[in-house]
CSV table of C-alpha atoms in Angstrom, one decimal:
chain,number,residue,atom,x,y,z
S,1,UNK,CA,-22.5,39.2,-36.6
S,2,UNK,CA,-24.2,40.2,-39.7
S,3,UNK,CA,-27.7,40.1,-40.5
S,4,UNK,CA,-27.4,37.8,-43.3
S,5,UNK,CA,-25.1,35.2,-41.4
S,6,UNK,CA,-27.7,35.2,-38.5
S,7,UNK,CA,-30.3,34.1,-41.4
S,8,UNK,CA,-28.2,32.0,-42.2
S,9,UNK,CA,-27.7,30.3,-39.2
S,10,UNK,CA,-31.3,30.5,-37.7
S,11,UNK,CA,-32.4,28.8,-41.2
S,12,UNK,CA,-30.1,26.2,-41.2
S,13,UNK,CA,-31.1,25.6,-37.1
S,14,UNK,CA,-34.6,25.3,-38.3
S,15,UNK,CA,-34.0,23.0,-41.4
S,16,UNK,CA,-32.4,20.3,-39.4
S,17,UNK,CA,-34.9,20.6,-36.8
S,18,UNK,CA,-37.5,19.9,-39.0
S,19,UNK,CA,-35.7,16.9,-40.6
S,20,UNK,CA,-34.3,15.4,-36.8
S,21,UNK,CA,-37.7,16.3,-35.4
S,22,UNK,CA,-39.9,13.8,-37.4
S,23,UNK,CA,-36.7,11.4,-37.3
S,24,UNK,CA,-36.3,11.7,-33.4
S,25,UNK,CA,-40.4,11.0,-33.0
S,26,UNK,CA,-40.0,7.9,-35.3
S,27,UNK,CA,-37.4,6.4,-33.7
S,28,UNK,CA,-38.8,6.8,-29.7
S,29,UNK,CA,-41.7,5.2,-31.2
S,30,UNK,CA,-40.3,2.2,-32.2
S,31,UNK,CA,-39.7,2.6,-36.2
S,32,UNK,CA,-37.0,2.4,-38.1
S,33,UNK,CA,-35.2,2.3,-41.9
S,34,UNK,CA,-35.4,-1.4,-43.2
S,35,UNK,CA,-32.9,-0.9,-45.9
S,36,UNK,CA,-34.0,-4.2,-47.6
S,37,UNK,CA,-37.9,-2.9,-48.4
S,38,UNK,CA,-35.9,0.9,-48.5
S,39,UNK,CA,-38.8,2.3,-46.3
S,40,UNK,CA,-39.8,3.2,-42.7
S,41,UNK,CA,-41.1,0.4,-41.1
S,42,UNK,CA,-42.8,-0.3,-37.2
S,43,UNK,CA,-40.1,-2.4,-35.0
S,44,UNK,CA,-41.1,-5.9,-33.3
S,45,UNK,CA,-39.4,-7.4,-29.9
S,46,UNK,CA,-37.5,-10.9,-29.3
S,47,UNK,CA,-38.0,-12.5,-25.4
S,48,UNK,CA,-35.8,-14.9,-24.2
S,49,UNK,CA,-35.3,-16.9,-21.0
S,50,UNK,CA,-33.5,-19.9,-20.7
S,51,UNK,CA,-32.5,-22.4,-17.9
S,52,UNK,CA,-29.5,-21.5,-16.8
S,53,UNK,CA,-30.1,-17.7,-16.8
S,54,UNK,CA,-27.5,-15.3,-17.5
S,55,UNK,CA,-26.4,-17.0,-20.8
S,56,UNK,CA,-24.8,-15.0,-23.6
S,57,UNK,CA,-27.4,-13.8,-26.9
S,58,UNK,CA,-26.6,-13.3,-30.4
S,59,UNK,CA,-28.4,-12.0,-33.0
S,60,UNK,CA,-27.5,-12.9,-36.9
S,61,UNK,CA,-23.3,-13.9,-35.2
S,62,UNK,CA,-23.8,-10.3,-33.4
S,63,UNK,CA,-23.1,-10.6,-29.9
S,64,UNK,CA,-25.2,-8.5,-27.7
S,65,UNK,CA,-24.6,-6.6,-24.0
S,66,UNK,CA,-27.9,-8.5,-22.9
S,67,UNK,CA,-28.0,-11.8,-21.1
S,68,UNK,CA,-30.6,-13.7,-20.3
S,69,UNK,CA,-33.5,-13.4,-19.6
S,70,UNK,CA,-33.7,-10.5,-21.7
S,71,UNK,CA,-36.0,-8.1,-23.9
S,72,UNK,CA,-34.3,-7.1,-27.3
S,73,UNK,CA,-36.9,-3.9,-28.8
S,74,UNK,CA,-36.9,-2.3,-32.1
S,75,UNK,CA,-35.9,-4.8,-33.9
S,76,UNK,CA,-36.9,-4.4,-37.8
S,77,UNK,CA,-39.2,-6.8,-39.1
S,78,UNK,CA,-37.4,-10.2,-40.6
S,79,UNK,CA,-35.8,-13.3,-39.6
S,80,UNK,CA,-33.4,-13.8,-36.5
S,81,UNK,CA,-30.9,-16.4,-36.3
S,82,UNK,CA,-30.7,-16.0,-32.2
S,83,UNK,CA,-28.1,-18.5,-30.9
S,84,UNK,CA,-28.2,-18.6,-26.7
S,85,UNK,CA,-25.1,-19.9,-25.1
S,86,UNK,CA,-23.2,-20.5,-21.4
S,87,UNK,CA,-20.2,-21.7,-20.6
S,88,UNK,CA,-20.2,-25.9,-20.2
S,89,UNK,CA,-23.4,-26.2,-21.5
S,90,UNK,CA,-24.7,-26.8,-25.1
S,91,UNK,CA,-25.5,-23.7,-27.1
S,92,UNK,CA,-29.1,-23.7,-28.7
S,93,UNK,CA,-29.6,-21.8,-31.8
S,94,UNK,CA,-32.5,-21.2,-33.9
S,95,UNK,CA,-34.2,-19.0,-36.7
S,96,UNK,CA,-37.2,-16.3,-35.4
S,97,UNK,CA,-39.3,-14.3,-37.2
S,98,UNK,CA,-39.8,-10.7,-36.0
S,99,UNK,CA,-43.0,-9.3,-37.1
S,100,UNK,CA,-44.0,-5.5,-36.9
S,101,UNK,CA,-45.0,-4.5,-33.9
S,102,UNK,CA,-45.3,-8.2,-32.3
S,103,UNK,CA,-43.5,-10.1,-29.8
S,104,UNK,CA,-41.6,-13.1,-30.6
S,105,UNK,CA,-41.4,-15.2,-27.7
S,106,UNK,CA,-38.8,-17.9,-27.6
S,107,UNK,CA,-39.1,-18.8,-22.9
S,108,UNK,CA,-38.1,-21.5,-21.3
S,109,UNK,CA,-35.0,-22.3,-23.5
S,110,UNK,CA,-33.5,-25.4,-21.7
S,111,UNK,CA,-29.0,-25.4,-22.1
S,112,UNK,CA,-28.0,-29.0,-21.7
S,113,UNK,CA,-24.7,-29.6,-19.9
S,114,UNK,CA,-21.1,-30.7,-21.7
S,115,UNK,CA,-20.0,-33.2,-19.9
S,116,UNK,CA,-18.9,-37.0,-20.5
S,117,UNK,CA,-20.5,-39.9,-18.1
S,118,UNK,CA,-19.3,-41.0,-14.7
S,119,UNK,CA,-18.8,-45.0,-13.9
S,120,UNK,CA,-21.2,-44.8,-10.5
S,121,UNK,CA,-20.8,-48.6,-10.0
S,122,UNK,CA,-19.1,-51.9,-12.0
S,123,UNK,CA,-20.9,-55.3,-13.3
S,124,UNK,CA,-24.2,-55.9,-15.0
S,125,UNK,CA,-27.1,-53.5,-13.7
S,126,UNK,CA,-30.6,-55.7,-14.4
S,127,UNK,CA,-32.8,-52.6,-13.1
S,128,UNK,CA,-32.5,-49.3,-11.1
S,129,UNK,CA,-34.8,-46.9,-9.5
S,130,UNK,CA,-34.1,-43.4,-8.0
S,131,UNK,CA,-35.9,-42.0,-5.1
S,132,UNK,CA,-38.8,-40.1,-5.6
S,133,UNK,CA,-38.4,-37.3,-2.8
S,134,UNK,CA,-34.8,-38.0,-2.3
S,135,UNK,CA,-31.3,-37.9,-3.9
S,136,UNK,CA,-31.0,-42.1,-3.4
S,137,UNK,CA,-31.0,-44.5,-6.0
S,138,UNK,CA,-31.1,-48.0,-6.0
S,139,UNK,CA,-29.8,-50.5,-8.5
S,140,UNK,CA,-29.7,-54.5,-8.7
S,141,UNK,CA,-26.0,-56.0,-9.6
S,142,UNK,CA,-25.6,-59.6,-11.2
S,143,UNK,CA,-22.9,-61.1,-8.8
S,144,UNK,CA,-22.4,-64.9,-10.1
S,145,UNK,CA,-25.2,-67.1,-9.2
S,146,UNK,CA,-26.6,-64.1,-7.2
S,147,UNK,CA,-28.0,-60.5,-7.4
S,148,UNK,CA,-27.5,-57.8,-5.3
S,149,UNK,CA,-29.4,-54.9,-4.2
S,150,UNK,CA,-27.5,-51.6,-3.7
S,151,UNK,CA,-28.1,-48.1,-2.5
S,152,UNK,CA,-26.4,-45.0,-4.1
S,153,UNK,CA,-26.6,-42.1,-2.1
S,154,UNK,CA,-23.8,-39.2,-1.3
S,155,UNK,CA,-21.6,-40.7,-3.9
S,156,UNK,CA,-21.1,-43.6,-2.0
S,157,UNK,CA,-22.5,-47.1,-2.4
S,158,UNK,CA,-23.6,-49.5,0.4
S,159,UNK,CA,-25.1,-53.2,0.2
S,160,UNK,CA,-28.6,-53.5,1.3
S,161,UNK,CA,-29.2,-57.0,0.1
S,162,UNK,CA,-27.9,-60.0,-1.6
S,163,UNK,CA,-29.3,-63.6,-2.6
S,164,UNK,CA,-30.0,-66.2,-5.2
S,165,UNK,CA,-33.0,-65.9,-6.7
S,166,UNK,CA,-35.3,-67.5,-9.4
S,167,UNK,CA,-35.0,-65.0,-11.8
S,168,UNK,CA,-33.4,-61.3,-12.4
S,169,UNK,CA,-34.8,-59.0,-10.1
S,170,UNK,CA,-36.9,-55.5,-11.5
S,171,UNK,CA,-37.4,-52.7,-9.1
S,172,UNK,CA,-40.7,-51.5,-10.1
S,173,UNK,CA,-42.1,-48.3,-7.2
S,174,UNK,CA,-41.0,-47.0,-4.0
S,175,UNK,CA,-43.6,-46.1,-1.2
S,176,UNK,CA,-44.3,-43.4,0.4
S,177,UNK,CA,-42.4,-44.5,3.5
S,178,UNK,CA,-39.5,-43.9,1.2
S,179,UNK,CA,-38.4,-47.4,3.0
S,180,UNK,CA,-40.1,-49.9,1.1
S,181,UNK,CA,-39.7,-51.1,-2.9
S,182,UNK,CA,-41.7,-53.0,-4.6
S,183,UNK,CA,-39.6,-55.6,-6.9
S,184,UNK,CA,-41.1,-58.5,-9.3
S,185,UNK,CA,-38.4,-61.1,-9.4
S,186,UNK,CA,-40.7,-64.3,-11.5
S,187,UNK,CA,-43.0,-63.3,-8.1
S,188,UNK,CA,-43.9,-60.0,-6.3
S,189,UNK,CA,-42.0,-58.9,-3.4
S,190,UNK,CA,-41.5,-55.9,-0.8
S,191,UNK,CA,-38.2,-54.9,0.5
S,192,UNK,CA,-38.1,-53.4,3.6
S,193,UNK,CA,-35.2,-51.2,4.9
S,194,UNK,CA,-36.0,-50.8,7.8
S,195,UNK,CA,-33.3,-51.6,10.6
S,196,UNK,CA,-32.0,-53.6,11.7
S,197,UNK,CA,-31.4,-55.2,8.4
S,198,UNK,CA,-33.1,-55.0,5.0
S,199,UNK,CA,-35.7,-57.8,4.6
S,200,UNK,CA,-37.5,-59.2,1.1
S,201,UNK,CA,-41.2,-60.2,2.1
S,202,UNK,CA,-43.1,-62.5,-0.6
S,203,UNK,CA,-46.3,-61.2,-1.3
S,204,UNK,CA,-47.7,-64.2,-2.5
S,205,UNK,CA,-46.4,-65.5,1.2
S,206,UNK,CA,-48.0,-62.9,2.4
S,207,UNK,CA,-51.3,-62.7,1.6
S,208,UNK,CA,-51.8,-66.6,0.0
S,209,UNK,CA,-52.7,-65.3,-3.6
S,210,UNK,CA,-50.3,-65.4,-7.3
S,211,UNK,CA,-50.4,-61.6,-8.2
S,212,UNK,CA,-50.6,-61.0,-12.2
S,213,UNK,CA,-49.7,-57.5,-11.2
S,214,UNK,CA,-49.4,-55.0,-8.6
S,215,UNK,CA,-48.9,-51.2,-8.0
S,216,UNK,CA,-48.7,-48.6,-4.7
S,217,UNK,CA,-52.2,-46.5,-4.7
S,218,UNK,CA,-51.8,-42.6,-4.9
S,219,UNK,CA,-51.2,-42.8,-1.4
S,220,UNK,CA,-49.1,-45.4,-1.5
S,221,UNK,CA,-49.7,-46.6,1.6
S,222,UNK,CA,-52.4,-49.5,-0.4
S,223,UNK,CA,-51.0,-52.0,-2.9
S,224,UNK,CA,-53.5,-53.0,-5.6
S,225,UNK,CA,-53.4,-56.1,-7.9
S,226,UNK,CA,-55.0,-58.4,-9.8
S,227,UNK,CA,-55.0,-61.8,-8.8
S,228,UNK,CA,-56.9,-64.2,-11.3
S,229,UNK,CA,-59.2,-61.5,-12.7
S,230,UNK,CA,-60.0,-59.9,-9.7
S,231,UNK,CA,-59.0,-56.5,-8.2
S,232,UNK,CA,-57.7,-56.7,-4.9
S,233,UNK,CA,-56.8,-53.3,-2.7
S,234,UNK,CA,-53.8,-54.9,-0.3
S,235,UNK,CA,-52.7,-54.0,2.8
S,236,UNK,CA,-48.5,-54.8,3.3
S,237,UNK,CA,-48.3,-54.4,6.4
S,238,UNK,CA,-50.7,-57.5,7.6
S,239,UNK,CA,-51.4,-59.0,4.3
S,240,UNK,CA,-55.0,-58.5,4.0
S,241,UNK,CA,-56.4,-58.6,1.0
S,242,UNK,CA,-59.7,-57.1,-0.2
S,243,UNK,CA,-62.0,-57.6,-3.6
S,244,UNK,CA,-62.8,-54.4,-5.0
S,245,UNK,CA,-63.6,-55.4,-8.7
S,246,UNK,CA,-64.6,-58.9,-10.3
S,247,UNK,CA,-63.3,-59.5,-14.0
S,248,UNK,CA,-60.4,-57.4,-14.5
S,249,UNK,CA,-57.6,-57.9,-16.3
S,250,UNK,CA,-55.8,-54.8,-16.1
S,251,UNK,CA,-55.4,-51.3,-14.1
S,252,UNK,CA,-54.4,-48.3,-13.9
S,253,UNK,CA,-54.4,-46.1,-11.0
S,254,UNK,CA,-54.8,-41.9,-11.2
S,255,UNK,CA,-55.2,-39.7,-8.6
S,256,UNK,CA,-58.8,-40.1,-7.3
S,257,UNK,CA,-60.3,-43.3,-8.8
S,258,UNK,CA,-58.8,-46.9,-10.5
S,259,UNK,CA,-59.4,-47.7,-13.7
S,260,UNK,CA,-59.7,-51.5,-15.5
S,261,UNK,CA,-60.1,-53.3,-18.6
S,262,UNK,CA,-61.1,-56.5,-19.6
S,263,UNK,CA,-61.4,-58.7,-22.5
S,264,UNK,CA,-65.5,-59.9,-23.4
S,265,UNK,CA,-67.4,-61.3,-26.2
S,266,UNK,CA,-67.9,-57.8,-28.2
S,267,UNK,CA,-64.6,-56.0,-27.4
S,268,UNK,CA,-63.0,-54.3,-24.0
S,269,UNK,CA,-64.7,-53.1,-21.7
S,270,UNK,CA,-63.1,-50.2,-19.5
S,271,UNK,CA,-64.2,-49.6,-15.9
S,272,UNK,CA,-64.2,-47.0,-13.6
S,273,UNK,CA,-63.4,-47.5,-9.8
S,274,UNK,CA,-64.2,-44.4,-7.3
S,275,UNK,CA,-64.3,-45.6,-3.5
S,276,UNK,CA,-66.6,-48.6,-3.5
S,277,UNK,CA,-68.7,-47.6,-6.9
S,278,UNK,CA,-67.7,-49.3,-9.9
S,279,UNK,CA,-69.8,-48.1,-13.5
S,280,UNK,CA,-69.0,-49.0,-17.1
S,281,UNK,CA,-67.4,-46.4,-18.8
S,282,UNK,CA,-66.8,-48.0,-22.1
S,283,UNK,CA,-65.9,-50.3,-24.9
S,284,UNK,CA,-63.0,-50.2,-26.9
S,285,UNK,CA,-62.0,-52.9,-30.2
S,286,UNK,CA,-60.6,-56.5,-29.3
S,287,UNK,CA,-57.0,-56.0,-28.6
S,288,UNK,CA,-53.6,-57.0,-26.6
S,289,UNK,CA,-54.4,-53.1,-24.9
S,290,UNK,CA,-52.6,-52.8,-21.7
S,291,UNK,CA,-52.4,-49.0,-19.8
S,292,UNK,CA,-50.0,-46.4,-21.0
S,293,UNK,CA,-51.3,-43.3,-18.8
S,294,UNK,CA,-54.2,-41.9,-17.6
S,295,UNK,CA,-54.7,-38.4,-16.8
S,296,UNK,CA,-58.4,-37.4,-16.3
S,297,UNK,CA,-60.2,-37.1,-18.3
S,298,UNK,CA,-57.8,-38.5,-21.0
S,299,UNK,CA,-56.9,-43.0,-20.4
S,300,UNK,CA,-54.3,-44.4,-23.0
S,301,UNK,CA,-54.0,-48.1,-23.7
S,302,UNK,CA,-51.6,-49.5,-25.8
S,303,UNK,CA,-51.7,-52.7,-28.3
S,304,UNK,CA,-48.5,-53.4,-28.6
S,305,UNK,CA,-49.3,-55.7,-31.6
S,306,UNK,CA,-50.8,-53.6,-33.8
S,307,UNK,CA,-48.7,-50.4,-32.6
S,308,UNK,CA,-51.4,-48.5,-31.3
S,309,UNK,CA,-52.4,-46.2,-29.1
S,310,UNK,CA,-56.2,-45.9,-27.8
S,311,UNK,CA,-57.3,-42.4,-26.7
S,312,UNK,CA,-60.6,-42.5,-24.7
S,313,UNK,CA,-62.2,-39.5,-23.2
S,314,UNK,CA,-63.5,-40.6,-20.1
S,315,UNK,CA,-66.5,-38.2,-19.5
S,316,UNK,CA,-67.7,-37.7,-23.0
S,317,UNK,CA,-66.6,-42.0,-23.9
S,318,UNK,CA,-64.9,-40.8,-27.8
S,319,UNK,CA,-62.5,-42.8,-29.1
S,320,UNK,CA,-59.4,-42.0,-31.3
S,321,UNK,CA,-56.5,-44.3,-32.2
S,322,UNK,CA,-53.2,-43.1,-33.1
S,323,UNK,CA,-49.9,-45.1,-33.8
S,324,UNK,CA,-47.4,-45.6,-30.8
S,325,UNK,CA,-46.7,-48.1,-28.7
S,326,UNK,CA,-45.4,-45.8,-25.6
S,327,UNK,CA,-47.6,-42.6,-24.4
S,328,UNK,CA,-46.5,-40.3,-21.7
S,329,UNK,CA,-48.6,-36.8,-20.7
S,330,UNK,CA,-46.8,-33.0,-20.7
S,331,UNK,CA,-46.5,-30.7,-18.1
S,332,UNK,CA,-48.9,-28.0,-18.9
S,333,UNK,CA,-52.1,-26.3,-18.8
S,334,UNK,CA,-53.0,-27.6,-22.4
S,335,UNK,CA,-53.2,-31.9,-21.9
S,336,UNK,CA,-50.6,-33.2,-24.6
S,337,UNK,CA,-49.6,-36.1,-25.2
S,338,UNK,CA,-45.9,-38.1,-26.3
S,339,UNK,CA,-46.4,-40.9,-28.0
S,340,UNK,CA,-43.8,-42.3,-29.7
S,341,UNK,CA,-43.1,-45.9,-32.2
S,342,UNK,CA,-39.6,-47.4,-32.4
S,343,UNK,CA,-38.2,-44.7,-34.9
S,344,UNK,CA,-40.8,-41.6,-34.5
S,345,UNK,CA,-42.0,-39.3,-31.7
S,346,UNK,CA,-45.5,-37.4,-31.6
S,347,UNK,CA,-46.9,-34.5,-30.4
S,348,UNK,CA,-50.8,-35.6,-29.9
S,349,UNK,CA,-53.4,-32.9,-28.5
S,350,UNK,CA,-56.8,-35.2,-28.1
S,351,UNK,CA,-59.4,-31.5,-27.8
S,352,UNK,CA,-58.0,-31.2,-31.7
S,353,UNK,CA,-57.0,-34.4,-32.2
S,354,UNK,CA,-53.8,-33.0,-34.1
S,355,UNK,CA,-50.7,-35.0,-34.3
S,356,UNK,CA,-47.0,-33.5,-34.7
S,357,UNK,CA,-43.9,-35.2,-36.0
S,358,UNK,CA,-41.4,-34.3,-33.5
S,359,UNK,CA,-38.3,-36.3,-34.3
S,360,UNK,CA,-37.4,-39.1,-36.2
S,361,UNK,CA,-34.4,-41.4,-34.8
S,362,UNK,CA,-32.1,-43.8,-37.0
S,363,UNK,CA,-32.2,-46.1,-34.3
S,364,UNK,CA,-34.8,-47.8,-32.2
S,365,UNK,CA,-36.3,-45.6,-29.0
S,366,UNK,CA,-36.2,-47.4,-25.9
S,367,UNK,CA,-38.0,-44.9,-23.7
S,368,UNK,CA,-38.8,-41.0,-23.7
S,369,UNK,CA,-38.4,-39.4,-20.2
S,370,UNK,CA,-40.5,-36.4,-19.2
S,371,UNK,CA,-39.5,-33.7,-16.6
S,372,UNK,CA,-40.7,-30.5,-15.3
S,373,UNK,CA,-39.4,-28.8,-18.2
S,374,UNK,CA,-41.5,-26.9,-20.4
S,375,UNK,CA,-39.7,-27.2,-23.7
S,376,UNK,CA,-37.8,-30.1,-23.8
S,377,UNK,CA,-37.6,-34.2,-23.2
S,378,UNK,CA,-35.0,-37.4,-22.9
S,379,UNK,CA,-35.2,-40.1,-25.9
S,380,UNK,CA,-32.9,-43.2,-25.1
S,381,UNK,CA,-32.1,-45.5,-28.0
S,382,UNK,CA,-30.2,-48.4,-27.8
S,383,UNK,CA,-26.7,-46.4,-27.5
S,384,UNK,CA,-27.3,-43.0,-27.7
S,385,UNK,CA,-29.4,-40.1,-25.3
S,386,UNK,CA,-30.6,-37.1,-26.8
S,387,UNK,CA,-32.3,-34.1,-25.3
S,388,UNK,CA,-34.9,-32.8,-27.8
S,389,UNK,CA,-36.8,-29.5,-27.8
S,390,UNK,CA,-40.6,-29.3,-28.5
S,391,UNK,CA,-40.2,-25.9,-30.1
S,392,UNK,CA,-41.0,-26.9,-33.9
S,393,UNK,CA,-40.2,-23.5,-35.2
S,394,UNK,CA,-37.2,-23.8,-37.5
S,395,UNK,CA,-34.5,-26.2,-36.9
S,396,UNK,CA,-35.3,-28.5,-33.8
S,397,UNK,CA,-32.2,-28.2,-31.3
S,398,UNK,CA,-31.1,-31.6,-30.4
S,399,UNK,CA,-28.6,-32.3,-28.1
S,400,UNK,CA,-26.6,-35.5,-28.0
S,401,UNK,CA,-26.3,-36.0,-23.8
S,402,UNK,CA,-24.1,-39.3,-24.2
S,403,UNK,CA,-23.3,-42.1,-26.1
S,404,UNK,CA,-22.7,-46.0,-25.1
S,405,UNK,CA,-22.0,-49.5,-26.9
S,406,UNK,CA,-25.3,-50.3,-25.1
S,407,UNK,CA,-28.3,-48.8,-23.1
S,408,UNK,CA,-30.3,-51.7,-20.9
S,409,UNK,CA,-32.8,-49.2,-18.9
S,410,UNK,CA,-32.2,-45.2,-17.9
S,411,UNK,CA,-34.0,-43.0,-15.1
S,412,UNK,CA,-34.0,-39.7,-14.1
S,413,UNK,CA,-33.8,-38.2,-11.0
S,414,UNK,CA,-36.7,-36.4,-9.0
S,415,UNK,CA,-35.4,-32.7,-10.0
S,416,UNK,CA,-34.8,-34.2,-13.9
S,417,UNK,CA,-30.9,-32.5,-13.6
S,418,UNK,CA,-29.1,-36.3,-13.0
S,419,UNK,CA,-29.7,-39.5,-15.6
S,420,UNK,CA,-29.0,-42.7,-14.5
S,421,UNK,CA,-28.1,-45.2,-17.4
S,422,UNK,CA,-27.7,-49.4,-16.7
S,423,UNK,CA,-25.3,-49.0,-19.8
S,424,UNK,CA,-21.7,-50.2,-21.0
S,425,UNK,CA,-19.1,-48.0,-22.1
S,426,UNK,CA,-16.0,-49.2,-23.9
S,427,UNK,CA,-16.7,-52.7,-23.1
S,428,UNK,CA,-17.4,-51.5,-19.2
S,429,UNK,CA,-21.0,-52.6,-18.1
S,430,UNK,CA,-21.7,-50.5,-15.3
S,431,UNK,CA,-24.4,-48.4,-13.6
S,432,UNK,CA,-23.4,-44.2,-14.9
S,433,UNK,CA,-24.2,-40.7,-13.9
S,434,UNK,CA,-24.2,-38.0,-16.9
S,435,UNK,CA,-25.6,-34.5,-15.2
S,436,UNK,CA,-27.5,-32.9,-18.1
S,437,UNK,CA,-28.4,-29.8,-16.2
């Protein structure tokens, strides 16, 4: 070969070296061309997990080879519209934004199923109340002049009680003997299902006192109530019944200590109950306040008159009010708080005391249901169930789970996968199943 073609070549080999070189280097290091600022820009990263796994990704209608969960590098910087999707369940979709070299995390991405609901059992369902360490559910059924007490378990019903009573039975808490409910029906009862046959014991037969109200302890082997305005700690087996408080009105019970309010001359004053002590805690404003939730140090009461929600910090005694009239607590390492009004739902933190619109609703909310779920809850109206994401970046996803001519009450099971609705469906009033997950 000639000298001046070998030049030629070894030149040329060294020119495109020295223009791939710097190119190769850029790119293995996570930059790239971002042809709308037309210049050489550091990459950022998208994360994704969702519940199922294994869904599909998109980025910008691109379908990618990745599935969830999943790690999508050098992506220049900009906005993403990232659209997760599996088969029979309802896609989620939203707008990120990819900074340079930063991670945009979008976990715990919750795909609701497709699915219409299924008729479990007929008539007009008063109440219902699934199992809480269990697959059961039991519902009450208006038969004529009586009601009925069933048990759904297996997908199969069976009768565990039926009789004429004073007024429409409300299942209100199993115990932890996963054999006994307690039921208000105009007075307090305990059914026992226990063989040989299911048998409903008055309480106020029981132990010789009218019970304003009455709830299992954490153990739940101990009923508590308040009968007059005193705090009694119950045993159901023998009907005991023993003072633990004088002048209360109201309770709450958390984990390791009871909690009561009652109405005096300057206000409310909130107690706290550990073992046999009892000490003032504090006072809040004159009001129709009864318990929302309580998770220490954090008590909510609710005036349902005014439409708002008290906020006390038990160990440091602030106050804060915000509007709602229903409060339920998040899963999470952070304490945060749902509180919702008829036609809005909050996101309330009480160590910043910063409230979030969430959603707004065209119709009124009849309950929000929590589950283990980190990103998402249930909001029942009057004929409609949505599944709304807490991620407030961008559009919030909200999935429509089912719709009915009416909604009485609605439940989820233990695991937060099954909803139970009391509900009627094209003029059907029945007790229905709709599996969300």
């Amino acid at each position: 070969m000639p000298l001046f073609m070998r030049r030629l070549i070894f030149y040329f080999t060294l020119g495109t070296f020295l223009i791939a070189a710097p190119t190769i280097i850029l790119y293995t290091a996570g930059f790239r061309y971002n042809f709308k600022q037309k210049r050489i820009v550091k990459t950022g990263a998208i994360i994704l997990s969702s519940d199922p796994k294994n869904a599909e990704i998109s980025l910008n209608g691109r379908p990618r080879q990745e599935h969830t969960p999943a790690r999508i590098l050098n992506l220049t910087p900009g906005d993403y519209t990232v659209r997760v999707a599996s088969e029979g369940f309802q896609p989620w979709q939203k707008t990120l934004r990819v900074e340079s070299e930063q991670v945009t995390l979008a976990e715990n991405i919750t795909l609701f199923r497709q699915g219409s609901p299924e008729r479990i059992a007929e008539g007009n369902i008063p109440s219902l109340l699934p199992e809480p360490a269990g697959e059961n559910i039991l519902f009450v059924r208006e038969e004529g002049s009586f009601y009925e007490i069933w048990r759904h378990t297996d997908g199969r019903n069976s009768l565990l009680w039926r009789s004429a009573l004073q007024s429409q039975p409300q299942l209100i808490e199993w115990s932890s003997k996963r054999n006994e409910v307690l039921l208000f029906a105009g007075e307090y009862f305990l059914l026992d299902m226990d063989p040989p046959a299911p048998e409903l014991k008055s309480l106020t037969q029981l132990t010789g006192k009218t019970w304003k109200s009455l709830a299992y302890g954490k153990n739940q082997t101990l009923l508590f109530g308040i009968s007059g305005e005193t705090l009694y700690s119950i045993n159901p087996n023998t009907g005991a019944a023993d003072v633990i408080e004088q002048a209360s009105e109201n309770f709450t019970i958390a984990p390791n200590e009871i909690y009561t309010s009652s109405a005096d001359t300057e206000g409310t004053l909130l107690k706290l109950i550990r073992g046999a002590t009892s000490s003032t805690l504090t006072r809040i404003e004159s009001g129709a306040w009864t318990w929302a939730a309580a998770s220490d140090p954090w008590l909510i009461l609710a005036d349902l008159k005014r439409e708002k929600l008290a906020v006390v910090n038990a160990k440091t005694k602030e106050i804060s009010e915000i509007d709602g009239t229903r409060a339920l607590f998040l899963p999470g390492e952070e304490v945060t708080l749902l509180a919702s009004t008829d036609f809005e739902i909050w996101r309330y933190r009480p160590s910043t005391k910063k409230t979030e619109l969430l959603t707004r609703l065209s119709e009124p909310i009849q309950k929000i249901l929590i589950t283990e779920l980190k990103n998402a809850f249930i909001a029942v109206t009057d004929h409609h169930v949505y599944a709304l994401e807490l991620d407030t970046r961008g559009k919030q996803n909200s999935s429509e789970l089912a719709t009915f001519d009416s909604i009485q009450s609605a439940s989820l099971d233990r695991h937060g996968k099954i909803l139970y609705l009391a509900a009627e469906k094209n003029n059907t009033p029945g007790l229905w199943r709709v599996e969300i997950r």
